[in-house]
Backbone as ProteinMPNN parsed JSONL, in Angstrom:
{"seq_chain_A": "MSTINIVIVFDTQSIIGAYGSPSQTSSSPTPIGHQYTYMVTQPGYVVPATSSTPTTQATGNLNILADTGDIIQWTACALSGDLQTYVIPYAISPFSSTGSPNPTVVTSTPVPLLITESSPYPVLPFPSSGNPSCKLQTLQNYLLQATVSNYGTETYGISFMILQQQQGGTITTLGYYNWDPTITVTQPTIGS", "coords_chain_A": {"N_chain_A": [[0.837, -1.186, 0.0], [0.408, 2.256, -0.714], [1.036, 5.75, 0.012], [-0.394, 8.395, -1.532], [0.46, 11.509, -2.251], [-1.093, 14.476, -3.024], [-0.655, 17.653, -4.191], [-2.439, 20.568, -4.378], [-2.432, 23.405, -6.269], [-3.702, 26.554, -6.206], [-4.715, 29.146, -8.316], [-5.416, 31.792, -7.013], [-5.749, 34.578, -7.408], [-6.501, 34.793, -10.125], [-8.876, 33.283, -10.039], [-10.477, 34.853, -8.343], [-10.619, 37.143, -9.955], [-11.998, 36.142, -12.197], [-14.422, 35.227, -11.229], [-16.431, 37.202, -10.032], [-18.628, 37.386, -8.292], [-18.861, 35.174, -6.223], [-20.282, 32.185, -4.704], [-21.581, 32.524, -1.431], [-22.068, 30.557, 0.265], [-21.236, 27.513, 1.694], [-22.475, 25.129, 1.065], [-23.355, 25.319, -1.53], [-21.235, 25.723, -3.639], [-19.507, 27.823, -6.059], [-19.013, 26.689, -9.33], [-15.866, 26.316, -11.007], [-13.574, 26.879, -13.765], [-11.217, 24.466, -15.028], [-8.727, 25.494, -15.532], [-7.689, 27.018, -13.496], [-6.523, 25.643, -11.457], [-3.891, 23.511, -10.3], [-2.783, 20.354, -10.087], [-0.503, 18.212, -8.5], [1.508, 15.313, -8.262], [3.616, 12.488, -7.346], [5.381, 11.312, -10.211], [5.039, 8.537, -10.817], [2.47, 7.918, -10.059], [0.769, 9.08, -11.841], [-1.494, 8.844, -14.552], [-0.172, 7.434, -17.44], [1.016, 9.401, -20.186], [-0.163, 9.394, -23.563], [0.024, 9.262, -27.189], [-2.408, 10.294, -27.96], [-3.508, 11.242, -25.631], [-2.51, 13.668, -23.545], [-0.203, 14.2, -20.763], [-1.587, 14.593, -17.473], [-0.439, 15.738, -15.342], [0.153, 18.483, -13.181], [-2.151, 19.87, -13.904], [-5.637, 20.884, -13.783], [-7.042, 18.616, -14.06], [-5.932, 16.275, -12.996], [-5.152, 12.928, -13.339], [-4.936, 10.063, -11.675], [-3.175, 6.981, -10.945], [-3.928, 4.23, -8.906], [-3.85, 1.683, -6.348], [-6.105, -0.619, -4.742], [-6.527, -0.025, -1.299], [-4.541, 1.863, -1.127], [-3.645, 5.08, 0.194], [-4.867, 8.331, -0.212], [-3.809, 11.63, -0.006], [-4.673, 14.983, 0.121], [-3.33, 18.2, -0.129], [-3.124, 21.828, -0.004], [-2.182, 24.924, -1.637], [-1.801, 28.472, -2.267], [-1.477, 30.547, -5.144], [-1.084, 33.721, -4.931], [-0.4, 36.217, -5.937], [-0.472, 39.715, -5.814], [-2.291, 39.834, -3.787], [-2.99, 38.948, -0.432], [-3.88, 35.99, -0.015], [-5.572, 32.919, 0.889], [-6.274, 29.408, 0.702], [-8.619, 26.882, 1.408], [-9.439, 23.626, 1.072], [-12.505, 22.062, 1.688], [-14.23, 19.954, 1.311], [-14.488, 16.837, -0.37], [-16.095, 15.075, -2.78], [-17.421, 12.22, -4.428], [-19.057, 12.054, -7.635], [-19.511, 10.754, -9.996], [-19.004, 7.558, -11.136], [-17.308, 4.598, -12.323], [-16.887, 2.186, -11.102], [-15.986, -1.227, -10.108], [-16.798, -4.048, -8.233], [-18.843, -2.355, -7.355], [-20.356, 0.377, -8.618], [-20.489, 2.903, -7.462], [-18.6, 3.669, -5.61], [-15.249, 4.465, -5.318], [-13.305, 5.525, -3.72], [-12.984, 5.917, -0.142], [-15.003, 8.152, 1.876], [-13.491, 11.259, 1.903], [-11.716, 12.55, 4.699], [-11.189, 15.389, 6.804], [-8.056, 16.315, 8.232], [-5.894, 17.406, 10.849], [-2.52, 17.589, 11.126], [0.216, 17.388, 13.259], [3.474, 18.405, 12.812], [7.073, 18.469, 12.479], [9.085, 20.931, 10.992], [11.877, 21.888, 9.058], [13.773, 24.969, 9.025], [15.93, 27.47, 7.583], [18.812, 28.843, 9.243], [19.468, 32.189, 9.268], [21.77, 34.887, 8.665], [23.039, 33.03, 5.771], [26.126, 31.326, 6.14], [29.283, 32.69, 5.041], [31.206, 30.904, 4.473], [31.416, 27.353, 4.697], [28.729, 25.094, 5.718], [25.196, 25.79, 5.493], [22.986, 26.058, 8.327], [20.178, 24.568, 10.093], [17.043, 24.911, 11.875], [14.342, 23.459, 13.782], [10.805, 23.764, 13.55], [7.55, 23.526, 14.97], [4.594, 22.707, 13.332], [1.144, 22.968, 12.309], [-0.424, 20.979, 9.974], [-2.829, 20.917, 7.478], [-4.946, 18.584, 5.872], [-6.807, 16.567, 3.505], [-7.966, 13.238, 3.539], [-8.283, 10.01, 2.077], [-9.14, 6.542, 1.518], [-8.369, 4.238, -1.01], [-10.784, 2.128, -2.288], [-11.823, 0.538, -4.28], [-11.846, -0.634, -7.718], [-11.735, 1.237, -10.752], [-12.998, 4.235, -12.346], [-13.329, 7.475, -11.115], [-15.01, 10.487, -10.944], [-14.672, 13.359, -9.085], [-15.787, 15.986, -6.9], [-14.102, 18.812, -5.744], [-14.466, 20.95, -3.151], [-13.818, 24.241, -2.1], [-12.665, 27.051, -0.152], [-11.883, 30.518, -0.492], [-9.877, 32.71, 1.24], [-9.068, 35.988, 2.461], [-6.574, 38.147, 3.678], [-7.197, 41.041, 5.406], [-6.519, 44.574, 5.824], [-5.006, 45.223, 8.913], [-5.046, 42.644, 9.715], [-7.322, 40.996, 9.824], [-9.077, 38.108, 8.757], [-11.003, 37.377, 5.952], [-13.651, 35.582, 4.424], [-13.846, 35.15, 1.025], [-15.312, 33.66, -0.811], [-16.942, 30.583, -1.929], [-16.064, 27.702, -3.759], [-15.863, 25.182, -6.437], [-14.517, 22.307, -8.284], [-13.949, 19.566, -10.666], [-11.925, 16.976, -10.699], [-10.396, 13.726, -11.676], [-10.074, 10.291, -10.604], [-8.331, 7.343, -11.363], [-8.422, 3.953, -10.791], [-6.595, 1.19, -11.208], [-6.998, -2.245, -11.965], [-4.859, -4.869, -10.967], [-2.902, -6.942, -13.218], [-1.915, -10.219, -14.28], [1.246, -10.864, -15.395], [2.93, -12.382, -18.242]], "CA_chain_A": [[0.0, 0.0, 0.0], [1.153, 3.51, -0.858], [0.379, 7.024, 0.295], [-0.282, 9.256, -2.708], [0.315, 12.906, -1.843], [-1.471, 15.376, -4.113], [-0.628, 19.066, -3.835], [-3.287, 21.367, -5.26], [-2.026, 24.805, -6.307], [-4.829, 27.356, -6.668], [-4.418, 30.495, -8.795], [-6.519, 32.511, -6.364], [-5.957, 35.894, -8.001], [-7.283, 34.597, -11.353], [-10.225, 32.837, -9.656], [-11.196, 36.034, -7.841], [-10.889, 38.008, -11.101], [-12.94, 35.524, -13.137], [-15.711, 34.959, -10.583], [-16.608, 38.383, -9.191], [-19.69, 37.22, -7.29], [-18.92, 33.741, -5.905], [-21.214, 31.745, -3.67], [-21.238, 32.822, -0.046], [-22.581, 29.412, 1.01], [-20.392, 26.338, 1.457], [-23.276, 24.012, 0.553], [-23.59, 25.481, -2.974], [-20.081, 26.467, -4.145], [-19.472, 28.239, -7.458], [-18.121, 25.873, -10.165], [-14.846, 27.073, -11.725], [-12.878, 26.176, -14.839], [-10.062, 23.668, -14.603], [-7.474, 26.204, -15.805], [-7.268, 27.795, -12.329], [-5.95, 24.758, -10.446], [-2.794, 22.68, -10.788], [-2.593, 19.259, -9.147], [0.79, 17.582, -8.726], [1.873, 14.178, -7.422], [4.785, 11.785, -7.866], [5.096, 10.873, -11.581], [4.613, 7.145, -10.899], [1.036, 7.805, -9.773], [0.013, 9.788, -12.871], [-1.823, 8.026, -15.717], [0.832, 7.742, -18.467], [0.602, 10.119, -21.397], [-0.092, 8.683, -24.839], [0.01, 10.206, -28.311], [-3.724, 10.941, -28.053], [-3.881, 11.783, -24.322], [-1.316, 14.233, -22.902], [-0.133, 14.024, -19.317], [-2.463, 15.461, -16.69], [0.369, 16.297, -14.251], [0.132, 19.947, -13.067], [-3.372, 20.421, -14.489], [-6.825, 20.758, -12.945], [-7.65, 17.329, -14.377], [-4.986, 15.223, -12.655], [-5.719, 11.585, -13.393], [-3.924, 9.249, -11.015], [-3.282, 5.536, -10.849], [-3.814, 3.783, -7.518], [-4.286, 0.328, -6.047], [-6.978, -0.645, -3.585], [-5.78, 0.046, -0.058], [-3.705, 3.067, -1.108], [-4.196, 6.27, 0.857], [-4.666, 9.573, -0.95], [-3.832, 12.821, 0.843], [-4.685, 16.225, -0.627], [-3.001, 19.446, 0.549], [-3.356, 22.945, -0.91], [-1.51, 26.204, -1.458], [-2.355, 29.507, -3.141], [-0.682, 31.523, -5.893], [-1.966, 34.849, -4.649], [0.011, 37.467, -6.562], [-0.385, 40.859, -4.911], [-3.284, 39.711, -2.727], [-2.661, 37.995, 0.626], [-5.017, 35.074, -0.006], [-5.374, 31.55, 1.35], [-7.315, 28.514, 0.198], [-8.847, 25.707, 2.246], [-10.413, 22.643, 0.576], [-13.29, 21.601, 2.844], [-15.003, 18.745, 1.006], [-14.238, 16.111, -1.616], [-17.187, 14.117, -2.883], [-17.576, 11.62, -5.754], [-20.388, 12.198, -8.226], [-19.645, 9.921, -11.183], [-18.054, 6.453, -11.002], [-17.481, 3.387, -13.13], [-16.203, 1.16, -10.32], [-16.416, -2.615, -10.203], [-18.173, -4.398, -8.567], [-19.786, -1.328, -6.924], [-20.042, 1.531, -9.453], [-20.671, 4.197, -6.813], [-17.55, 3.967, -4.637], [-13.869, 4.138, -5.649], [-12.558, 5.882, -2.51], [-13.785, 6.222, 1.04], [-15.29, 9.573, 2.006], [-12.315, 11.945, 2.445], [-11.892, 13.195, 6.004], [-10.198, 16.424, 7.084], [-7.142, 15.995, 9.326], [-4.822, 18.316, 11.236], [-1.355, 16.8, 11.466], [1.307, 18.147, 13.857], [4.736, 17.913, 12.287], [8.235, 19.34, 12.59], [9.553, 21.374, 9.685], [13.13, 22.644, 9.182], [13.932, 26.264, 8.365], [17.354, 27.817, 7.639], [19.288, 29.914, 10.111], [19.979, 33.267, 8.407], [22.183, 34.76, 7.262], [23.858, 31.885, 5.437], [27.545, 31.641, 6.354], [30.052, 32.928, 3.812], [31.917, 29.65, 4.196], [30.811, 26.27, 5.466], [27.375, 24.697, 5.362], [24.103, 26.438, 6.212], [22.383, 25.232, 9.375], [18.719, 24.647, 10.177], [16.348, 24.658, 13.132], [13.031, 22.849, 13.579], [9.626, 24.41, 14.117], [6.372, 22.664, 14.982], [3.512, 23.298, 12.54], [-0.07, 22.21, 12.042], [-0.646, 20.827, 8.544], [-4.201, 20.497, 7.194], [-5.096, 17.803, 4.65], [-7.953, 15.675, 3.359], [-7.427, 11.894, 3.316], [-9.228, 8.945, 1.739], [-8.557, 5.246, 1.185], [-8.877, 3.659, -2.255], [-11.504, 0.92, -1.881], [-12.438, -0.142, -5.399], [-11.268, -0.37, -9.023], [-12.603, 1.99, -11.644], [-12.718, 5.656, -12.549], [-14.259, 8.29, -10.337], [-14.924, 11.941, -11.008], [-15.05, 13.857, -7.766], [-15.795, 17.431, -6.755], [-13.359, 19.392, -4.626], [-15.013, 22.242, -2.739], [-12.807, 24.993, -1.359], [-12.965, 28.45, 0.142], [-10.771, 31.452, -0.596], [-9.869, 33.707, 2.303], [-8.126, 37.074, 2.198], [-6.188, 38.927, 4.855], [-7.5, 42.456, 5.256], [-5.662, 45.468, 6.592], [-5.228, 45.004, 10.333], [-4.88, 41.228, 10.003], [-8.574, 40.241, 9.812], [-9.247, 37.176, 7.636], [-12.367, 37.4, 5.431], [-13.946, 34.583, 3.395], [-14.303, 35.806, -0.2], [-16.313, 32.854, -1.497], [-16.843, 29.127, -1.946], [-15.917, 27.269, -5.151], [-15.517, 23.768, -6.622], [-14.273, 21.775, -9.627], [-14.125, 18.106, -10.689], [-10.909, 16.101, -11.296], [-10.7, 12.3, -11.819], [-9.165, 9.261, -10.096], [-8.437, 6.045, -12.014], [-7.835, 2.885, -9.992], [-6.455, 0.088, -12.15], [-6.923, -3.589, -11.402], [-3.615, -5.533, -11.383], [-2.982, -8.072, -14.133], [-0.802, -11.162, -14.155], [2.075, -10.848, -16.595], [3.359, -13.7, -18.721]], "C_chain_A": [[0.881, 1.249, 0.0], [0.334, 4.675, -0.339], [0.662, 7.941, -0.876], [-0.57, 10.683, -2.257], [0.019, 13.758, -3.064], [-1.458, 16.799, -3.565], [-1.475, 19.81, -4.861], [-2.835, 22.82, -5.143], [-3.177, 25.582, -6.944], [-4.332, 28.731, -7.114], [-5.532, 31.408, -8.279], [-6.784, 33.877, -6.989], [-6.787, 35.787, -9.281], [-8.704, 34.144, -11.05], [-11.051, 34.023, -9.201], [-11.558, 36.959, -9.002], [-11.948, 37.454, -12.039], [-14.339, 35.338, -12.543], [-15.959, 36.046, -9.548], [-17.652, 38.262, -8.108], [-19.83, 35.743, -6.941], [-19.962, 33.441, -4.838], [-20.684, 32.123, -2.293], [-21.722, 31.709, 0.872], [-21.758, 28.177, 0.668], [-21.163, 25.164, 0.871], [-23.591, 24.141, -0.934], [-22.453, 26.304, -3.589], [-20.175, 26.763, -5.637], [-18.535, 27.333, -8.258], [-17.129, 26.77, -10.909], [-14.258, 26.221, -12.842], [-11.633, 25.483, -14.322], [-8.727, 24.392, -14.794], [-6.949, 26.984, -14.599], [-6.64, 26.943, -11.23], [-4.899, 23.857, -11.09], [-2.538, 21.61, -9.736], [-1.331, 18.491, -9.518], [0.965, 16.42, -7.762], [3.127, 13.533, -8.0], [4.448, 11.221, -9.248], [4.603, 9.435, -11.696], [3.141, 6.927, -10.624], [0.167, 8.513, -10.803], [-0.252, 8.841, -14.029], [-0.86, 8.406, -16.841], [0.236, 8.468, -19.67], [0.722, 9.2, -22.603], [-0.107, 9.719, -25.955], [-1.329, 10.925, -28.427], [-4.167, 11.575, -26.743], [-2.631, 12.333, -23.645], [-1.334, 13.993, -21.393], [-1.064, 15.01, -18.609], [-1.729, 16.056, -15.495], [0.345, 17.822, -14.325], [-1.027, 20.575, -13.834], [-4.51, 20.302, -13.464], [-7.55, 19.453, -13.163], [-6.713, 16.172, -14.064], [-5.685, 13.869, -12.603], [-4.671, 10.628, -12.846], [-4.229, 7.765, -11.118], [-3.103, 5.144, -9.385], [-4.241, 2.331, -7.432], [-5.233, 0.381, -4.855], [-6.119, -0.74, -2.325], [-4.846, 1.239, 0.015], [-4.429, 4.196, -0.381], [-3.877, 7.468, -0.012], [-4.777, 10.723, 0.039], [-3.724, 14.056, -0.043], [-4.299, 17.38, 0.296], [-3.109, 20.573, -0.469], [-2.455, 24.124, -0.589], [-2.042, 27.17, -2.509], [-1.252, 30.274, -3.854], [-1.481, 32.815, -5.813], [-1.542, 36.161, -5.27], [0.142, 38.572, -5.535], [-1.349, 40.763, -3.733], [-2.832, 38.681, -1.703], [-3.853, 37.062, 0.782], [-4.59, 33.676, 0.422], [-6.508, 30.708, 0.785], [-7.396, 27.3, 1.114], [-9.86, 24.799, 1.55], [-11.182, 22.085, 1.777], [-14.135, 20.367, 2.554], [-14.543, 18.166, -0.317], [-15.318, 15.044, -1.697], [-17.287, 13.563, -4.303], [-18.968, 11.899, -6.309], [-20.566, 11.4, -9.506], [-18.576, 8.842, -11.115], [-18.364, 5.344, -11.977], [-16.791, 2.232, -12.435], [-16.774, -0.227, -10.52], [-15.96, -3.34, -8.942], [-19.199, -3.333, -8.187], [-19.495, -0.037, -7.675], [-20.16, 2.874, -8.75], [-19.529, 4.571, -5.877], [-16.177, 3.527, -5.155], [-12.966, 4.477, -4.464], [-13.527, 6.024, -1.348], [-14.062, 7.724, 1.059], [-14.064, 10.263, 2.6], [-12.64, 12.66, 3.759], [-10.823, 14.262, 6.184], [-9.366, 16.052, 8.304], [-6.206, 17.166, 9.582], [-3.677, 17.465, 11.744], [-0.305, 17.734, 12.081], [2.612, 17.553, 13.372], [5.843, 18.934, 12.511], [8.738, 19.672, 11.198], [10.839, 22.177, 9.855], [13.041, 23.997, 8.487], [15.389, 26.695, 8.535], [17.632, 28.908, 8.664], [19.946, 30.949, 9.204], [20.808, 34.238, 9.233], [22.997, 33.491, 7.039], [25.332, 32.262, 5.661], [28.272, 31.84, 5.019], [30.924, 31.724, 3.462], [31.323, 28.58, 5.104], [29.374, 26.032, 5.056], [26.332, 25.498, 6.127], [23.572, 25.498, 7.3], [20.882, 25.484, 9.427], [18.257, 24.448, 11.607], [15.017, 24.019, 12.786], [11.95, 23.707, 14.219], [8.462, 23.436, 14.027], [5.232, 23.392, 14.288], [2.301, 22.375, 12.53], [-0.25, 22.161, 10.529], [-2.053, 20.265, 8.341], [-4.22, 19.715, 5.894], [-6.422, 17.062, 4.661], [-7.408, 14.317, 2.967], [-8.543, 10.896, 3.039], [-8.446, 7.669, 1.442], [-9.192, 4.736, -0.099], [-9.505, 2.313, -1.919], [-12.032, 0.091, -3.039], [-11.666, 0.176, -6.674], [-12.252, 0.43, -9.853], [-12.139, 3.423, -11.785], [-13.78, 6.457, -11.827], [-13.979, 9.763, -10.582], [-15.42, 12.456, -9.672], [-14.985, 15.377, -7.744], [-14.978, 17.843, -5.554], [-13.939, 20.773, -4.356], [-13.978, 22.948, -1.87], [-13.277, 26.427, -1.136], [-11.699, 29.28, -0.032], [-10.957, 32.504, 0.488], [-8.833, 34.771, 1.968], [-7.839, 37.818, 3.492], [-6.403, 40.403, 4.571], [-6.495, 43.279, 6.05], [-5.996, 45.316, 8.076], [-5.193, 43.53, 10.711], [-6.148, 40.403, 10.025], [-8.637, 39.354, 8.565], [-10.725, 37.159, 7.248], [-12.533, 36.299, 4.391], [-14.51, 35.302, 2.177], [-15.371, 35.002, -0.923], [-15.984, 31.378, -1.434], [-16.931, 28.659, -3.394], [-15.751, 25.756, -5.205], [-15.177, 23.47, -8.079], [-14.104, 20.267, -9.515], [-13.011, 17.333, -11.411], [-11.318, 14.629, -11.253], [-9.642, 11.434, -11.142], [-9.409, 7.999, -10.912], [-7.73, 5.021, -11.139], [-7.798, 1.648, -10.872], [-6.352, -1.246, -11.417], [-5.645, -4.266, -11.88], [-3.878, -6.684, -12.355], [-1.776, -8.977, -13.906], [-0.049, -11.173, -15.468], [2.497, -12.233, -16.995], [4.835, -13.897, -18.528]], "O_chain_A": [[1.941, 1.289, 0.624], [-0.893, 4.607, -0.258], [1.819, 8.234, -1.181], [-1.706, 11.022, -1.924], [0.786, 13.763, -4.027], [-2.158, 17.113, -2.603], [-1.251, 19.693, -6.066], [-2.852, 23.397, -4.056], [-3.575, 25.305, -8.076], [-3.612, 29.403, -6.376], [-6.463, 31.749, -9.008], [-7.94, 34.29, -7.087], [-7.683, 36.602, -9.503], [-9.643, 34.568, -11.724], [-12.196, 34.186, -9.622], [-12.662, 37.5, -9.043], [-12.719, 38.219, -12.619], [-15.326, 35.296, -13.278], [-15.735, 35.851, -8.353], [-17.577, 38.964, -7.1], [-20.818, 35.116, -7.322], [-20.456, 34.342, -4.16], [-19.484, 32.046, -2.033], [-21.785, 31.875, 2.09], [-21.6, 27.833, -0.503], [-20.567, 24.289, 0.243], [-24.048, 23.177, -1.547], [-22.666, 27.441, -4.011], [-20.84, 26.044, -6.383], [-17.363, 27.214, -7.9], [-17.491, 27.846, -11.383], [-14.422, 25.001, -12.862], [-11.068, 25.872, -13.3], [-7.705, 23.947, -14.272], [-5.863, 27.56, -14.673], [-6.263, 27.467, -10.182], [-5.002, 23.492, -12.261], [-2.122, 21.92, -8.62], [-1.107, 18.16, -10.683], [0.614, 16.523, -6.587], [3.642, 13.979, -9.026], [3.348, 10.704, -9.447], [3.816, 9.136, -12.595], [2.61, 5.858, -10.924], [-1.055, 8.545, -10.655], [0.645, 8.113, -14.452], [-0.741, 9.587, -17.166], [-0.881, 8.188, -20.104], [1.598, 8.338, -22.657], [-0.235, 10.915, -25.696], [-1.386, 12.045, -28.935], [-5.109, 12.368, -26.735], [-1.777, 11.56, -23.212], [-2.363, 13.627, -20.825], [-1.294, 16.119, -19.091], [-2.324, 16.799, -14.713], [0.498, 18.393, -15.404], [-0.903, 21.684, -14.354], [-4.345, 19.688, -12.41], [-8.57, 19.199, -12.523], [-6.698, 15.182, -14.795], [-6.686, 13.698, -11.907], [-3.638, 10.406, -13.477], [-5.366, 7.351, -11.345], [-2.223, 5.671, -8.703], [-4.909, 1.812, -8.327], [-5.174, 1.312, -4.052], [-5.112, -1.448, -2.296], [-4.397, 1.6, 1.103], [-5.659, 4.252, -0.348], [-2.754, 7.613, -0.495], [-5.721, 10.786, 0.827], [-2.807, 14.17, -0.855], [-4.869, 17.529, 1.377], [-3.179, 20.313, -1.67], [-2.022, 24.312, 0.547], [-2.647, 26.764, -3.502], [-0.229, 30.612, -3.259], [-2.453, 32.989, -6.548], [-2.266, 37.148, -5.143], [0.79, 38.395, -4.504], [-1.235, 41.532, -2.778], [-2.332, 37.624, -2.088], [-4.733, 37.304, 1.608], [-3.42, 33.303, 0.332], [-7.568, 31.226, 0.435], [-6.376, 26.76, 1.54], [-11.031, 25.163, 1.446], [-10.576, 21.681, 2.77], [-14.704, 19.788, 3.48], [-14.248, 18.895, -1.263], [-15.448, 14.21, -0.801], [-17.246, 14.321, -5.272], [-19.941, 11.974, -5.558], [-21.666, 11.368, -10.056], [-17.386, 9.147, -11.045], [-19.504, 5.16, -12.404], [-16.176, 1.39, -13.089], [-17.883, -0.396, -11.025], [-14.779, -3.241, -8.608], [-20.335, -3.4, -8.658], [-18.477, 0.601, -7.403], [-19.949, 3.907, -9.386], [-19.494, 5.701, -5.391], [-15.966, 2.341, -5.405], [-11.97, 3.792, -4.229], [-14.727, 6.225, -1.537], [-13.419, 8.482, 0.332], [-13.629, 9.898, 3.692], [-13.69, 13.285, 3.905], [-9.68, 14.074, 5.767], [-9.893, 15.538, 9.291], [-5.774, 17.839, 8.647], [-3.845, 16.7, 12.694], [0.027, 18.76, 11.489], [2.841, 16.35, 13.498], [5.577, 20.119, 12.71], [8.811, 18.802, 10.33], [10.897, 23.061, 10.709], [12.331, 24.156, 7.494], [16.025, 26.329, 9.524], [16.798, 29.777, 8.916], [20.872, 30.628, 8.46], [20.545, 34.385, 10.426], [23.572, 32.938, 7.976], [25.729, 33.396, 5.395], [27.918, 31.235, 4.007], [31.327, 31.546, 2.313], [30.786, 28.891, 6.167], [28.86, 26.692, 4.153], [26.552, 25.85, 7.286], [23.703, 24.279, 7.19], [20.38, 26.469, 8.885], [18.974, 23.894, 12.44], [14.604, 24.032, 11.627], [12.148, 24.297, 15.282], [8.399, 22.617, 13.111], [4.933, 24.544, 14.604], [2.42, 21.164, 12.717], [-0.23, 23.201, 9.871], [-2.425, 19.265, 8.955], [-3.591, 20.12, 4.916], [-7.076, 16.946, 5.698], [-6.488, 14.233, 2.153], [-9.6, 10.926, 3.67], [-7.251, 7.71, 1.153], [-10.411, 4.794, -0.26], [-8.849, 1.449, -1.335], [-12.632, -0.96, -2.814], [-10.911, 1.148, -6.713], [-13.464, 0.313, -9.675], [-11.027, 3.776, -11.391], [-14.972, 6.162, -11.912], [-12.846, 10.223, -10.443], [-16.469, 12.033, -9.186], [-14.212, 15.981, -8.488], [-15.139, 17.29, -4.466], [-13.91, 21.652, -5.217], [-13.344, 22.331, -1.015], [-14.157, 26.935, -1.831], [-10.592, 28.816, 0.241], [-12.023, 33.1, 0.638], [-7.848, 34.5, 1.282], [-8.737, 38.082, 4.292], [-5.857, 40.947, 3.612], [-5.722, 42.744, 6.845], [-7.171, 45.286, 8.44], [-5.297, 43.191, 11.89], [-6.067, 39.191, 10.229], [-8.296, 39.786, 7.464], [-11.594, 36.953, 8.095], [-11.648, 36.102, 3.559], [-15.53, 35.985, 2.273], [-16.242, 35.576, -1.577], [-14.922, 30.968, -0.965], [-17.758, 29.146, -4.164], [-15.529, 25.111, -4.18], [-15.491, 24.245, -8.982], [-14.112, 19.727, -8.409], [-13.131, 17.06, -12.605], [-12.435, 14.303, -10.851], [-8.465, 11.79, -11.106], [-10.559, 7.617, -11.134], [-6.565, 5.204, -10.784], [-8.844, 1.113, -11.241], [-5.698, -1.351, -10.379], [-5.36, -4.249, -13.077], [-4.933, -7.316, -12.319], [-0.744, -8.538, -13.398], [-0.619, -11.453, -16.523], [2.435, -13.164, -16.192], [5.368, -14.95, -18.876]]}, "name": "protein", "num_of_chains": 1, "seq": "MSTINIVIVFDTQSIIGAYGSPSQTSSSPTPIGHQYTYMVTQPGYVVPATSSTPTTQATGNLNILADTGDIIQWTACALSGDLQTYVIPYAISPFSSTGSPNPTVVTSTPVPLLITESSPYPVLPFPSSGNPSCKLQTLQNYLLQATVSNYGTETYGISFMILQQQQGGTITTLGYYNWDPTITVTQPTIGS"}
């Protein structure tokens, strides 16, 4: 079993510019185009490109390969340009599947998790000679996690909110959005 880490990069400045009046309700997020999100994972988990199907790595339509029992973890970051914006995915839900034997479930329902972890940071300034040194800091990392439970292809919706830091440090929710990438879970075959 593997853990498949997917990093979702959101172009928040472009999303805000393209969707001037987004939903203010998390239960009915505004659908967005796939050109505003970039999903990345280890190359071995991406469906291979063919002459008729280009790679989906670093696109809003990331199509991954997984085995049953694998764990998928989604984390997010924002490309915010001049705006101090943040993004939080709050729900991932399947809405179209071709699984076998059960066509409605390819992954378990993703659950939100807060993980406490240590992260290194460099001691500045870097020395003019010798190696740089690092210290550790404790951080909370937020992610969504699901277990692959079936073979097939599943289109799922990722719902997320964009927040912006206002003058004085107040965080305001600008809106709620979603879009629909795909997971492919391939059944192993016996080679000759």
